PDB file of C-alpha atoms in Angstrom:
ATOM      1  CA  UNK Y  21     -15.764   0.778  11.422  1.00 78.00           C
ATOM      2  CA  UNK Y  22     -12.431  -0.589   9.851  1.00 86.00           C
ATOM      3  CA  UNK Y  23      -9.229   0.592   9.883  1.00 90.00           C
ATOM      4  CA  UNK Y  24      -6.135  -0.761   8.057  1.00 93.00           C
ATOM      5  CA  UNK Y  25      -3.103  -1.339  10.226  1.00 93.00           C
ATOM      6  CA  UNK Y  26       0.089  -0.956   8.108  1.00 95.00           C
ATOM      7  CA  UNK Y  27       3.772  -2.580   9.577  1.00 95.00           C
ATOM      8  CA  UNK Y  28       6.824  -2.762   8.218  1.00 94.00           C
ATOM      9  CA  UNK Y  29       8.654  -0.158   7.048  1.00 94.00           C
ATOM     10  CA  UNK Y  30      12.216   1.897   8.425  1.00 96.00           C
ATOM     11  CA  UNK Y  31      15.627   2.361   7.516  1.00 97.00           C
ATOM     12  CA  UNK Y  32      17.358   0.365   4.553  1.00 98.00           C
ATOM     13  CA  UNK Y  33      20.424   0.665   2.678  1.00 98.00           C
ATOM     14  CA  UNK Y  34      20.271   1.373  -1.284  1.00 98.00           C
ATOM     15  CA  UNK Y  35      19.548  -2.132  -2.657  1.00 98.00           C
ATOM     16  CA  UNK Y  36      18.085  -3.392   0.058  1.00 98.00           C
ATOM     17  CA  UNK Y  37      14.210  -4.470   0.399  1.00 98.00           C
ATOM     18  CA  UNK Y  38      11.491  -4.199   2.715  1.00 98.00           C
ATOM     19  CA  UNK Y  39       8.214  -5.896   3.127  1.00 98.00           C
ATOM     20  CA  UNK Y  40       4.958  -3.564   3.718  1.00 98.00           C
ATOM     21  CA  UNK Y  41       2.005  -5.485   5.309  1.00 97.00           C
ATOM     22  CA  UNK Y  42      -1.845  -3.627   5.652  1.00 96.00           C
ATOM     23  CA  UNK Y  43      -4.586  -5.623   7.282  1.00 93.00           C
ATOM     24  CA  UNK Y  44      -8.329  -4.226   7.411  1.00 88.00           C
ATOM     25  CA  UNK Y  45      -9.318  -4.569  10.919  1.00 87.00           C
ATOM     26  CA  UNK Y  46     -12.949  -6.100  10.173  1.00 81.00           C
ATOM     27  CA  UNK Y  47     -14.307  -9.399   8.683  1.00 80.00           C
ATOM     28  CA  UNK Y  48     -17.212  -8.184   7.050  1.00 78.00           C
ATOM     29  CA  UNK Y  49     -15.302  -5.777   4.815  1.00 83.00           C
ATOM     30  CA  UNK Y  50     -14.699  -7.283   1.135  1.00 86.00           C
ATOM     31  CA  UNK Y  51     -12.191  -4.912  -0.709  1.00 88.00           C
ATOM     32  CA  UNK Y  52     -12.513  -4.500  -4.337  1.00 92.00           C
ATOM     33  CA  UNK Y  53      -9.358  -3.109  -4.601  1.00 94.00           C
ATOM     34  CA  UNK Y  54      -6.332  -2.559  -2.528  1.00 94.00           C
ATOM     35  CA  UNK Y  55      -3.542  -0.306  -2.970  1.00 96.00           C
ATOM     36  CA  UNK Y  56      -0.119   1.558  -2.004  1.00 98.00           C
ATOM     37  CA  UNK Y  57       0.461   5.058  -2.159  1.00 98.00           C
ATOM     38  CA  UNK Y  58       3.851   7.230  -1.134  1.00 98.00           C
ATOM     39  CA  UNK Y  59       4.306  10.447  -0.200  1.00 98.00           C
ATOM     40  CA  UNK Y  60       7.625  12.488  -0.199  1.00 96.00           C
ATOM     41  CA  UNK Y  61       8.886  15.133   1.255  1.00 89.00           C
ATOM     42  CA  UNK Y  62       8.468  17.963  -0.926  1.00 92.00           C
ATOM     43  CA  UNK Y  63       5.964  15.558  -3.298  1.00 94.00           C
ATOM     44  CA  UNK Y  64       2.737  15.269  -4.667  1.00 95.00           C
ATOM     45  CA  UNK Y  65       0.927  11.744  -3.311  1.00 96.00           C
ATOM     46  CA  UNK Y  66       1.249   9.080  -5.823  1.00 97.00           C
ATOM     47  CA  UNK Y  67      -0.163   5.909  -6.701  1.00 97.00           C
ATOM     48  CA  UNK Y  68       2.491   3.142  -6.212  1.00 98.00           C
ATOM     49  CA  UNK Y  69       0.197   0.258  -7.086  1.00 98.00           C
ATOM     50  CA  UNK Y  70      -2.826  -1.534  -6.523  1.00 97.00           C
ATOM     51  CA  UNK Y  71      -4.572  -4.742  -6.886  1.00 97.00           C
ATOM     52  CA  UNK Y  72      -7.493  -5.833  -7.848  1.00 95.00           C
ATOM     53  CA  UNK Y  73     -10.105  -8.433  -6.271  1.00 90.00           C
ATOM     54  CA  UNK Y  74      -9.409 -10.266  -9.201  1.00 91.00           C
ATOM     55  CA  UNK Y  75      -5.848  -9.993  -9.443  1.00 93.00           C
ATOM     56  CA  UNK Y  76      -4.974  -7.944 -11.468  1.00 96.00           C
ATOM     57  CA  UNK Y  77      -2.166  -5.417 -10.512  1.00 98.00           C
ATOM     58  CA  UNK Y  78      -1.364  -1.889 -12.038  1.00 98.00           C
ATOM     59  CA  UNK Y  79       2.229  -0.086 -10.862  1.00 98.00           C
ATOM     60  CA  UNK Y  80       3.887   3.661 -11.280  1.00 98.00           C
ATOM     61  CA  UNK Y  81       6.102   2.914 -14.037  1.00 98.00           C
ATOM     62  CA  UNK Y  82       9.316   4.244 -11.415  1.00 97.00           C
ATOM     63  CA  UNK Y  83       9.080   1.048  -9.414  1.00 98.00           C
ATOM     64  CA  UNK Y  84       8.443  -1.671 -11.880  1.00 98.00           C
ATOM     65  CA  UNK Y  85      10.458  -4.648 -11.874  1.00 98.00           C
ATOM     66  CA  UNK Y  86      11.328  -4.273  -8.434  1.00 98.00           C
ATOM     67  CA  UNK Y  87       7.844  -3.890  -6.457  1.00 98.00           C
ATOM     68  CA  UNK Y  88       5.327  -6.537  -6.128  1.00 98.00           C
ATOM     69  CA  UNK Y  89       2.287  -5.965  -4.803  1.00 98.00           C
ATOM     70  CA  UNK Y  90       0.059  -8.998  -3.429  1.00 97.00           C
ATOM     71  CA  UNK Y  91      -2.955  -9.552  -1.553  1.00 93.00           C
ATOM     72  CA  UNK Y  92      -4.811 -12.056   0.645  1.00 89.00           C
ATOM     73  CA  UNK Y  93      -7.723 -11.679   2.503  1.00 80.00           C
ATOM     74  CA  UNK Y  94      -8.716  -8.042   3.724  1.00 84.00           C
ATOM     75  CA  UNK Y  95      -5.004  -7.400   3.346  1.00 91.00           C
ATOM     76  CA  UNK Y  96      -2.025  -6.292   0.856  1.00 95.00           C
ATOM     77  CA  UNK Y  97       1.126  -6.147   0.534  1.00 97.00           C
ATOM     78  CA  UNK Y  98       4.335  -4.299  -0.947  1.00 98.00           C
ATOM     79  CA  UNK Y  99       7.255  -6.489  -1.532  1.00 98.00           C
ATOM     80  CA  UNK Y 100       9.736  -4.006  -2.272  1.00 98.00           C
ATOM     81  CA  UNK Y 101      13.361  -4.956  -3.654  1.00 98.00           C
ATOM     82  CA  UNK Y 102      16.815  -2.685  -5.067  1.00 98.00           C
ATOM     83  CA  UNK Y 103      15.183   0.214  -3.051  1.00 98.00           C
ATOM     84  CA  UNK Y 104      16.672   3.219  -4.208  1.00 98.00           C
ATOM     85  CA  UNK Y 105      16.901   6.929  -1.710  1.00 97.00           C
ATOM     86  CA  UNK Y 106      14.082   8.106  -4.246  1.00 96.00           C
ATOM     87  CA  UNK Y 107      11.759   5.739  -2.797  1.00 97.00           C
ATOM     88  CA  UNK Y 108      12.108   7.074   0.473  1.00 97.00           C
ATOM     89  CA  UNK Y 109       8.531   8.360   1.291  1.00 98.00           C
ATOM     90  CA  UNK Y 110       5.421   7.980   4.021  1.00 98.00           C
ATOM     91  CA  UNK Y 111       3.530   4.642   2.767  1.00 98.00           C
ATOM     92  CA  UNK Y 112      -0.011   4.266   2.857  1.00 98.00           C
ATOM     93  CA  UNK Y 113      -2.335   1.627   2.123  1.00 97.00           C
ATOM     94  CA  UNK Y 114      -5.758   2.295   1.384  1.00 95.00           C
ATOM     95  CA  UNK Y 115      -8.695  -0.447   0.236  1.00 94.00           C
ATOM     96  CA  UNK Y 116     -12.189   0.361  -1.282  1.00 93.00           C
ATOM     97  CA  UNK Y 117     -14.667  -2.189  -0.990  1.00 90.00           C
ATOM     98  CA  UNK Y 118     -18.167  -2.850   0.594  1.00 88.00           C
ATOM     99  CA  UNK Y 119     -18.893  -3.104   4.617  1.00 86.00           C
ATOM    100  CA  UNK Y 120     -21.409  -4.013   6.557  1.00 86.00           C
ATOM    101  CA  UNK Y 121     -24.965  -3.560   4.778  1.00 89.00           C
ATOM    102  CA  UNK Y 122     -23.050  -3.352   1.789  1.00 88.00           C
ATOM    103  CA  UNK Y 123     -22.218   0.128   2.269  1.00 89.00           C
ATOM    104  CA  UNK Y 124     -19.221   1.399   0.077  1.00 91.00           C
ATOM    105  CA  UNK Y 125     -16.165   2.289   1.818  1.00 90.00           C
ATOM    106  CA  UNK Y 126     -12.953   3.618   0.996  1.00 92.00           C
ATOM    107  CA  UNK Y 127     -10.389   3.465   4.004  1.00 93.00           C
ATOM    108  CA  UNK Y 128      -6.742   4.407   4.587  1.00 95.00           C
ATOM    109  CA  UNK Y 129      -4.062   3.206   6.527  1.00 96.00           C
ATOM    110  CA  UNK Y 130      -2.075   5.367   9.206  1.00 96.00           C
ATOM    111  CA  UNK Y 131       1.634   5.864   7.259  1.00 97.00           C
ATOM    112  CA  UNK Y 132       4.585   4.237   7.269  1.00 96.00           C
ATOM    113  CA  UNK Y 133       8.084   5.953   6.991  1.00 97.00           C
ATOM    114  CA  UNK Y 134      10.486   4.178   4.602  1.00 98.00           C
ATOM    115  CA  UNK Y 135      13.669   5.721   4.630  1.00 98.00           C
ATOM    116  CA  UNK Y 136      16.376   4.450   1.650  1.00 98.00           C
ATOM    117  CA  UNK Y 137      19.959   5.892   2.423  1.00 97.00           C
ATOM    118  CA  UNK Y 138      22.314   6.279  -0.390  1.00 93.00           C
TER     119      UNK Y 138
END
């Protein structure tokens, strides 16, 4: 079965950055598409962005120009830069993409707090 492992993540000052890693725990899984989603306290879940197997990246319009998200094999990332206390929020990965047997999957990572102080 895979799992995505998330690290990074924790306490940063207002302008500061972080880097978010994810890693899917299996070989055989080939994501299609890889992504970053927050959670706030208080908040609905939201999309933060994704990429593509291709490439191609889509973001929430509230963290353009300072997010970048980037991907390698069976993992992603979330470069995230002039964090501001509004993007303080649980992080989760997630990837869809085919397994073993080519069996669709869609798979989440475990959280991880970033906290922005102001």
């Amino acid at each position: 079965q895979v799992q995505l492992v998330q690290s990074g993540g924790g306490l940063v000052q207002a302008g500061g950055s972080l880097r978010l890693s994810c890693a899917a725990s299996s070989k055989i899984f080939r994501a299609n598409i890889m992504g970053w989603y927050r959670q706030a306290p208080g908040k609905q879940r939201e999309l933060v962005a994704s990429i593509s197997s291709g490439g191609h990246t889509n973001y929430t319009d509230s963290v353009k120009g300072r997010f970048t998200i980037s991907s390698a094999e069976n993992a992603v990332y979330l470069q995230m830069n002039n964090l501001k206390p509004e993007d303080t929020a649980i992080y989760y990965c997630n990837a869809e993409g085919a397994g073993r047997y080519d069996k669709y999957l869609q798979v989440w990572g475990q959280g991880t707090l970033v906290t922005v102080s102001s």
